Amino acid sequence: MSLDSATAKRYEAGDSFGWKIPPNTSFYSDWSNSHTFHIGDEILFKWNGTWTHNVAMVSTQAEYEMCTKPGLVFLSGISHTLTKNGSYFFLCTVDDHCERGMKMIVTVGSPTDVSPTNDSTSILCSPLFGTLVTTFLSTIVIFFYNYKA
């Protein structure tokens, strides 16, 4: 899928609040849910230099919920470009910041989104293909029925 870079948006995590310990544990979930993200969009993580934070991306919702600390973390000013449909799990690995709500799921697309495919089997599932097969088989049956008569 090609993306017109003019349509991609850049979001700052938490908007003007930034990326820091939130006032409640649902803050970043609420923020993320209030936006519609698309492939090509970018999430920027910034925080005041006087605070010790970071941002890490984990692979699964279980790691996200358990605040699993991966080996690779990033400092302020890092951005992540959303390259595919699905969920992205971000969290802060400093002390108990994640447990205090400094984590966020960003969802691109919806579960019902289906990517176009070049798979040759995709035509087999189309209604047109079913109609063509039925018509073809009916013609053969009628031909052989008339041939035997």
JSON list of C-alpha atoms in Angstrom, two decimals:
[
{"chain": "A", "resi": 1, "resn": "MET", "atom": "CA", "xyz": [0.00, 0.00, 0.00]},
{"chain": "A", "resi": 2, "resn": "SER", "atom": "CA", "xyz": [1.39, 3.36, -0.89]},
{"chain": "A", "resi": 3, "resn": "LEU", "atom": "CA", "xyz": [0.70, 6.33, 1.27]},
{"chain": "A", "resi": 4, "resn": "ASP", "atom": "CA", "xyz": [0.60, 9.95, 0.25]},
{"chain": "A", "resi": 5, "resn": "SER", "atom": "CA", "xyz": [2.87, 11.55, 2.85]},
{"chain": "A", "resi": 6, "resn": "ALA", "atom": "CA", "xyz": [0.65, 14.63, 2.79]},
{"chain": "A", "resi": 7, "resn": "THR", "atom": "CA", "xyz": [-2.12, 12.62, 4.47]},
{"chain": "A", "resi": 8, "resn": "ALA", "atom": "CA", "xyz": [0.04, 11.22, 7.28]},
{"chain": "A", "resi": 9, "resn": "LYS", "atom": "CA", "xyz": [-0.32, 12.96, 10.62]},
{"chain": "A", "resi": 10, "resn": "ARG", "atom": "CA", "xyz": [2.13, 13.48, 13.45]},
{"chain": "A", "resi": 11, "resn": "TYR", "atom": "CA", "xyz": [0.70, 13.09, 16.94]},
{"chain": "A", "resi": 12, "resn": "GLU", "atom": "CA", "xyz": [2.40, 14.00, 20.19]},
{"chain": "A", "resi": 13, "resn": "ALA", "atom": "CA", "xyz": [1.58, 11.33, 22.77]},
{"chain": "A", "resi": 14, "resn": "GLY", "atom": "CA", "xyz": [-0.71, 12.96, 25.32]},
{"chain": "A", "resi": 15, "resn": "ASP", "atom": "CA", "xyz": [-0.95, 16.15, 23.23]},
{"chain": "A", "resi": 16, "resn": "SER", "atom": "CA", "xyz": [0.18, 19.17, 25.32]},
{"chain": "A", "resi": 17, "resn": "PHE", "atom": "CA", "xyz": [0.38, 16.99, 28.46]},
{"chain": "A", "resi": 18, "resn": "GLY", "atom": "CA", "xyz": [3.22, 15.06, 26.87]},
{"chain": "A", "resi": 19, "resn": "TRP", "atom": "CA", "xyz": [4.65, 11.73, 27.96]},
{"chain": "A", "resi": 20, "resn": "LYS", "atom": "CA", "xyz": [4.84, 11.69, 31.75]},
{"chain": "A", "resi": 21, "resn": "ILE", "atom": "CA", "xyz": [3.12, 10.07, 34.71]},
{"chain": "A", "resi": 22, "resn": "PRO", "atom": "CA", "xyz": [-0.56, 10.74, 34.03]},
{"chain": "A", "resi": 23, "resn": "PRO", "atom": "CA", "xyz": [-3.20, 12.05, 36.44]},
{"chain": "A", "resi": 24, "resn": "ASN", "atom": "CA", "xyz": [-5.01, 8.68, 36.21]},
{"chain": "A", "resi": 25, "resn": "THR", "atom": "CA", "xyz": [-4.31, 5.22, 34.81]},
{"chain": "A", "resi": 26, "resn": "SER", "atom": "CA", "xyz": [-6.71, 5.61, 31.88]},
{"chain": "A", "resi": 27, "resn": "PHE", "atom": "CA", "xyz": [-5.27, 8.92, 30.64]},
{"chain": "A", "resi": 28, "resn": "TYR", "atom": "CA", "xyz": [-3.24, 7.57, 27.70]},
{"chain": "A", "resi": 29, "resn": "SER", "atom": "CA", "xyz": [-5.90, 5.01, 26.78]},
{"chain": "A", "resi": 30, "resn": "ASP", "atom": "CA", "xyz": [-8.44, 7.83, 26.68]},
{"chain": "A", "resi": 31, "resn": "TRP", "atom": "CA", "xyz": [-6.06, 9.94, 24.60]},
{"chain": "A", "resi": 32, "resn": "SER", "atom": "CA", "xyz": [-5.40, 7.12, 22.13]},
{"chain": "A", "resi": 33, "resn": "ASN", "atom": "CA", "xyz": [-9.08, 6.22, 21.85]},
{"chain": "A", "resi": 34, "resn": "SER", "atom": "CA", "xyz": [-9.92, 9.84, 21.01]},
{"chain": "A", "resi": 35, "resn": "HIS", "atom": "CA", "xyz": [-7.80, 9.65, 17.83]},
{"chain": "A", "resi": 36, "resn": "THR", "atom": "CA", "xyz": [-8.09, 7.66, 14.63]},
{"chain": "A", "resi": 37, "resn": "PHE", "atom": "CA", "xyz": [-4.68, 6.43, 13.52]},
{"chain": "A", "resi": 38, "resn": "HIS", "atom": "CA", "xyz": [-3.72, 5.37, 10.00]},
{"chain": "A", "resi": 39, "resn": "ILE", "atom": "CA", "xyz": [-0.75, 3.70, 8.36]},
{"chain": "A", "resi": 40, "resn": "GLY", "atom": "CA", "xyz": [1.96, 6.33, 7.91]},
{"chain": "A", "resi": 41, "resn": "ASP", "atom": "CA", "xyz": [0.97, 8.37, 10.96]},
{"chain": "A", "resi": 42, "resn": "GLU", "atom": "CA", "xyz": [3.69, 9.10, 13.49]},
{"chain": "A", "resi": 43, "resn": "ILE", "atom": "CA", "xyz": [3.59, 9.15, 17.30]},
{"chain": "A", "resi": 44, "resn": "LEU", "atom": "CA", "xyz": [6.10, 11.49, 18.96]},
{"chain": "A", "resi": 45, "resn": "PHE", "atom": "CA", "xyz": [7.07, 10.87, 22.59]},
{"chain": "A", "resi": 46, "resn": "LYS", "atom": "CA", "xyz": [8.37, 14.01, 24.36]},
{"chain": "A", "resi": 47, "resn": "TRP", "atom": "CA", "xyz": [8.82, 14.89, 28.00]},
{"chain": "A", "resi": 48, "resn": "ASN", "atom": "CA", "xyz": [10.47, 17.57, 30.05]},
{"chain": "A", "resi": 49, "resn": "GLY", "atom": "CA", "xyz": [14.19, 16.96, 30.45]},
{"chain": "A", "resi": 50, "resn": "THR", "atom": "CA", "xyz": [13.96, 17.30, 34.26]},
{"chain": "A", "resi": 51, "resn": "TRP", "atom": "CA", "xyz": [11.91, 14.09, 34.47]},
{"chain": "A", "resi": 52, "resn": "THR", "atom": "CA", "xyz": [13.36, 10.63, 34.06]},
{"chain": "A", "resi": 53, "resn": "HIS", "atom": "CA", "xyz": [11.23, 8.73, 31.57]},
{"chain": "A", "resi": 54, "resn": "ASN", "atom": "CA", "xyz": [11.66, 6.61, 28.49]},
{"chain": "A", "resi": 55, "resn": "VAL", "atom": "CA", "xyz": [9.49, 4.83, 25.97]},
{"chain": "A", "resi": 56, "resn": "ALA", "atom": "CA", "xyz": [9.60, 1.21, 24.90]},
{"chain": "A", "resi": 57, "resn": "MET", "atom": "CA", "xyz": [7.46, -0.82, 22.57]},
{"chain": "A", "resi": 58, "resn": "VAL", "atom": "CA", "xyz": [6.44, -4.34, 23.59]},
{"chain": "A", "resi": 59, "resn": "SER", "atom": "CA", "xyz": [5.09, -7.01, 21.27]},
{"chain": "A", "resi": 60, "resn": "THR", "atom": "CA", "xyz": [1.98, -8.34, 22.97]},
{"chain": "A", "resi": 61, "resn": "GLN", "atom": "CA", "xyz": [-0.95, -7.17, 25.03]},
{"chain": "A", "resi": 62, "resn": "ALA", "atom": "CA", "xyz": [0.16, -9.54, 27.82]},
{"chain": "A", "resi": 63, "resn": "GLU", "atom": "CA", "xyz": [3.57, -7.81, 27.98]},
{"chain": "A", "resi": 64, "resn": "TYR", "atom": "CA", "xyz": [1.76, -4.47, 27.96]},
{"chain": "A", "resi": 65, "resn": "GLU", "atom": "CA", "xyz": [-0.61, -5.42, 30.78]},
{"chain": "A", "resi": 66, "resn": "MET", "atom": "CA", "xyz": [2.24, -6.84, 32.87]},
{"chain": "A", "resi": 67, "resn": "CYS", "atom": "CA", "xyz": [4.46, -3.80, 32.15]},
{"chain": "A", "resi": 68, "resn": "THR", "atom": "CA", "xyz": [7.20, -6.09, 30.83]},
{"chain": "A", "resi": 69, "resn": "LYS", "atom": "CA", "xyz": [10.48, -4.23, 30.45]},
{"chain": "A", "resi": 70, "resn": "PRO", "atom": "CA", "xyz": [12.12, -4.99, 27.10]},
{"chain": "A", "resi": 71, "resn": "GLY", "atom": "CA", "xyz": [15.82, -4.48, 26.50]},
{"chain": "A", "resi": 72, "resn": "LEU", "atom": "CA", "xyz": [15.46, -1.62, 24.02]},
{"chain": "A", "resi": 73, "resn": "VAL", "atom": "CA", "xyz": [14.17, 1.74, 25.28]},
{"chain": "A", "resi": 74, "resn": "PHE", "atom": "CA", "xyz": [14.26, 5.24, 23.82]},
{"chain": "A", "resi": 75, "resn": "LEU", "atom": "CA", "xyz": [14.74, 8.73, 25.20]},
{"chain": "A", "resi": 76, "resn": "SER", "atom": "CA", "xyz": [12.70, 11.92, 24.73]},
{"chain": "A", "resi": 77, "resn": "GLY", "atom": "CA", "xyz": [12.04, 13.04, 21.19]},
{"chain": "A", "resi": 78, "resn": "ILE", "atom": "CA", "xyz": [11.67, 9.56, 19.73]},
{"chain": "A", "resi": 79, "resn": "SER", "atom": "CA", "xyz": [8.91, 9.03, 17.23]},
{"chain": "A", "resi": 80, "resn": "HIS", "atom": "CA", "xyz": [7.42, 5.86, 15.86]},
{"chain": "A", "resi": 81, "resn": "THR", "atom": "CA", "xyz": [5.83, 5.59, 12.41]},
{"chain": "A", "resi": 82, "resn": "LEU", "atom": "CA", "xyz": [2.80, 3.31, 12.25]},
{"chain": "A", "resi": 83, "resn": "THR", "atom": "CA", "xyz": [3.55, 0.96, 9.35]},
{"chain": "A", "resi": 84, "resn": "LYS", "atom": "CA", "xyz": [0.72, -1.60, 9.49]},
{"chain": "A", "resi": 85, "resn": "ASN", "atom": "CA", "xyz": [-2.78, -2.21, 10.79]},
{"chain": "A", "resi": 86, "resn": "GLY", "atom": "CA", "xyz": [-2.98, -3.61, 14.29]},
{"chain": "A", "resi": 87, "resn": "SER", "atom": "CA", "xyz": [-2.09, -2.64, 17.83]},
{"chain": "A", "resi": 88, "resn": "TYR", "atom": "CA", "xyz": [1.11, -1.00, 19.03]},
{"chain": "A", "resi": 89, "resn": "PHE", "atom": "CA", "xyz": [1.97, -1.24, 22.74]},
{"chain": "A", "resi": 90, "resn": "PHE", "atom": "CA", "xyz": [4.05, 1.57, 24.28]},
{"chain": "A", "resi": 91, "resn": "LEU", "atom": "CA", "xyz": [5.17, 1.99, 27.89]},
{"chain": "A", "resi": 92, "resn": "CYS", "atom": "CA", "xyz": [7.66, 3.68, 30.20]},
{"chain": "A", "resi": 93, "resn": "THR", "atom": "CA", "xyz": [10.06, 1.25, 31.89]},
{"chain": "A", "resi": 94, "resn": "VAL", "atom": "CA", "xyz": [11.31, 3.62, 34.62]},
{"chain": "A", "resi": 95, "resn": "ASP", "atom": "CA", "xyz": [10.45, 2.48, 38.17]},
{"chain": "A", "resi": 96, "resn": "ASP", "atom": "CA", "xyz": [6.66, 1.99, 38.53]},
{"chain": "A", "resi": 97, "resn": "HIS", "atom": "CA", "xyz": [5.68, 4.53, 35.86]},
{"chain": "A", "resi": 98, "resn": "CYS", "atom": "CA", "xyz": [3.98, 1.90, 33.69]},
{"chain": "A", "resi": 99, "resn": "GLU", "atom": "CA", "xyz": [1.96, 0.56, 36.63]},
{"chain": "A", "resi": 100, "resn": "ARG", "atom": "CA", "xyz": [0.89, 4.15, 37.33]},
{"chain": "A", "resi": 101, "resn": "GLY", "atom": "CA", "xyz": [-0.57, 4.45, 33.83]},
{"chain": "A", "resi": 102, "resn": "MET", "atom": "CA", "xyz": [2.33, 5.60, 31.70]},
{"chain": "A", "resi": 103, "resn": "LYS", "atom": "CA", "xyz": [1.47, 3.21, 28.90]},
{"chain": "A", "resi": 104, "resn": "MET", "atom": "CA", "xyz": [-0.64, 3.32, 25.78]},
{"chain": "A", "resi": 105, "resn": "ILE", "atom": "CA", "xyz": [-2.11, 1.11, 23.08]},
{"chain": "A", "resi": 106, "resn": "VAL", "atom": "CA", "xyz": [-2.33, 2.69, 19.64]},
{"chain": "A", "resi": 107, "resn": "THR", "atom": "CA", "xyz": [-4.61, 0.88, 17.20]},
{"chain": "A", "resi": 108, "resn": "VAL", "atom": "CA", "xyz": [-4.30, 1.38, 13.46]},
{"chain": "A", "resi": 109, "resn": "GLY", "atom": "CA", "xyz": [-7.34, 0.38, 11.44]},
{"chain": "A", "resi": 110, "resn": "SER", "atom": "CA", "xyz": [-10.09, -1.81, 12.83]},
{"chain": "A", "resi": 111, "resn": "PRO", "atom": "CA", "xyz": [-10.44, -5.58, 13.21]},
{"chain": "A", "resi": 112, "resn": "THR", "atom": "CA", "xyz": [-12.78, -5.58, 10.21]},
{"chain": "A", "resi": 113, "resn": "ASP", "atom": "CA", "xyz": [-10.28, -3.87, 7.90]},
{"chain": "A", "resi": 114, "resn": "VAL", "atom": "CA", "xyz": [-9.12, -6.22, 5.18]},
{"chain": "A", "resi": 115, "resn": "SER", "atom": "CA", "xyz": [-6.07, -5.44, 3.11]},
{"chain": "A", "resi": 116, "resn": "PRO", "atom": "CA", "xyz": [-6.30, -5.92, -0.64]},
{"chain": "A", "resi": 117, "resn": "THR", "atom": "CA", "xyz": [-4.48, -9.03, -1.72]},
{"chain": "A", "resi": 118, "resn": "ASN", "atom": "CA", "xyz": [-2.86, -10.30, -4.87]},
{"chain": "A", "resi": 119, "resn": "ASP", "atom": "CA", "xyz": [-3.35, -13.86, -3.71]},
{"chain": "A", "resi": 120, "resn": "SER", "atom": "CA", "xyz": [-4.65, -15.93, -6.63]},
{"chain": "A", "resi": 121, "resn": "THR", "atom": "CA", "xyz": [-7.06, -17.79, -4.32]},
{"chain": "A", "resi": 122, "resn": "SER", "atom": "CA", "xyz": [-8.93, -14.61, -3.44]},
{"chain": "A", "resi": 123, "resn": "ILE", "atom": "CA", "xyz": [-11.09, -14.89, -6.57]},
{"chain": "A", "resi": 124, "resn": "LEU", "atom": "CA", "xyz": [-12.29, -18.30, -5.35]},
{"chain": "A", "resi": 125, "resn": "CYS", "atom": "CA", "xyz": [-14.15, -16.59, -2.51]},
{"chain": "A", "resi": 126, "resn": "SER", "atom": "CA", "xyz": [-15.93, -14.03, -4.65]},
{"chain": "A", "resi": 127, "resn": "PRO", "atom": "CA", "xyz": [-19.67, -14.26, -5.39]},
{"chain": "A", "resi": 128, "resn": "LEU", "atom": "CA", "xyz": [-18.94, -13.74, -9.10]},
{"chain": "A", "resi": 129, "resn": "PHE", "atom": "CA", "xyz": [-16.73, -16.83, -9.17]},
{"chain": "A", "resi": 130, "resn": "GLY", "atom": "CA", "xyz": [-19.46, -18.91, -7.52]},
{"chain": "A", "resi": 131, "resn": "THR", "atom": "CA", "xyz": [-22.00, -17.71, -10.09]},
{"chain": "A", "resi": 132, "resn": "LEU", "atom": "CA", "xyz": [-19.65, -18.52, -12.97]},
{"chain": "A", "resi": 133, "resn": "VAL", "atom": "CA", "xyz": [-18.96, -22.02, -11.64]},
{"chain": "A", "resi": 134, "resn": "THR", "atom": "CA", "xyz": [-22.66, -22.71, -11.12]},
{"chain": "A", "resi": 135, "resn": "THR", "atom": "CA", "xyz": [-23.49, -21.50, -14.64]},
{"chain": "A", "resi": 136, "resn": "PHE", "atom": "CA", "xyz": [-20.68, -23.58, -16.15]},
{"chain": "A", "resi": 137, "resn": "LEU", "atom": "CA", "xyz": [-21.68, -26.75, -14.31]},
{"chain": "A", "resi": 138, "resn": "SER", "atom": "CA", "xyz": [-25.35, -26.25, -15.19]},
{"chain": "A", "resi": 139, "resn": "THR", "atom": "CA", "xyz": [-24.42, -25.91, -18.86]},
{"chain": "A", "resi": 140, "resn": "ILE", "atom": "CA", "xyz": [-22.43, -29.14, -18.75]},
{"chain": "A", "resi": 141, "resn": "VAL", "atom": "CA", "xyz": [-25.26, -31.03, -17.02]},
{"chain": "A", "resi": 142, "resn": "ILE", "atom": "CA", "xyz": [-27.81, -29.77, -19.59]},
{"chain": "A", "resi": 143, "resn": "PHE", "atom": "CA", "xyz": [-25.45, -30.68, -22.44]},
{"chain": "A", "resi": 144, "resn": "PHE", "atom": "CA", "xyz": [-24.94, -34.25, -21.24]},
{"chain": "A", "resi": 145, "resn": "TYR", "atom": "CA", "xyz": [-28.64, -34.63, -20.41]},
{"chain": "A", "resi": 146, "resn": "ASN", "atom": "CA", "xyz": [-29.57, -33.59, -23.98]},
{"chain": "A", "resi": 147, "resn": "TYR", "atom": "CA", "xyz": [-26.75, -35.72, -25.44]},
{"chain": "A", "resi": 148, "resn": "LYS", "atom": "CA", "xyz": [-28.06, -38.93, -23.79]},
{"chain": "A", "resi": 149, "resn": "ALA", "atom": "CA", "xyz": [-31.63, -38.27, -24.87]}
]
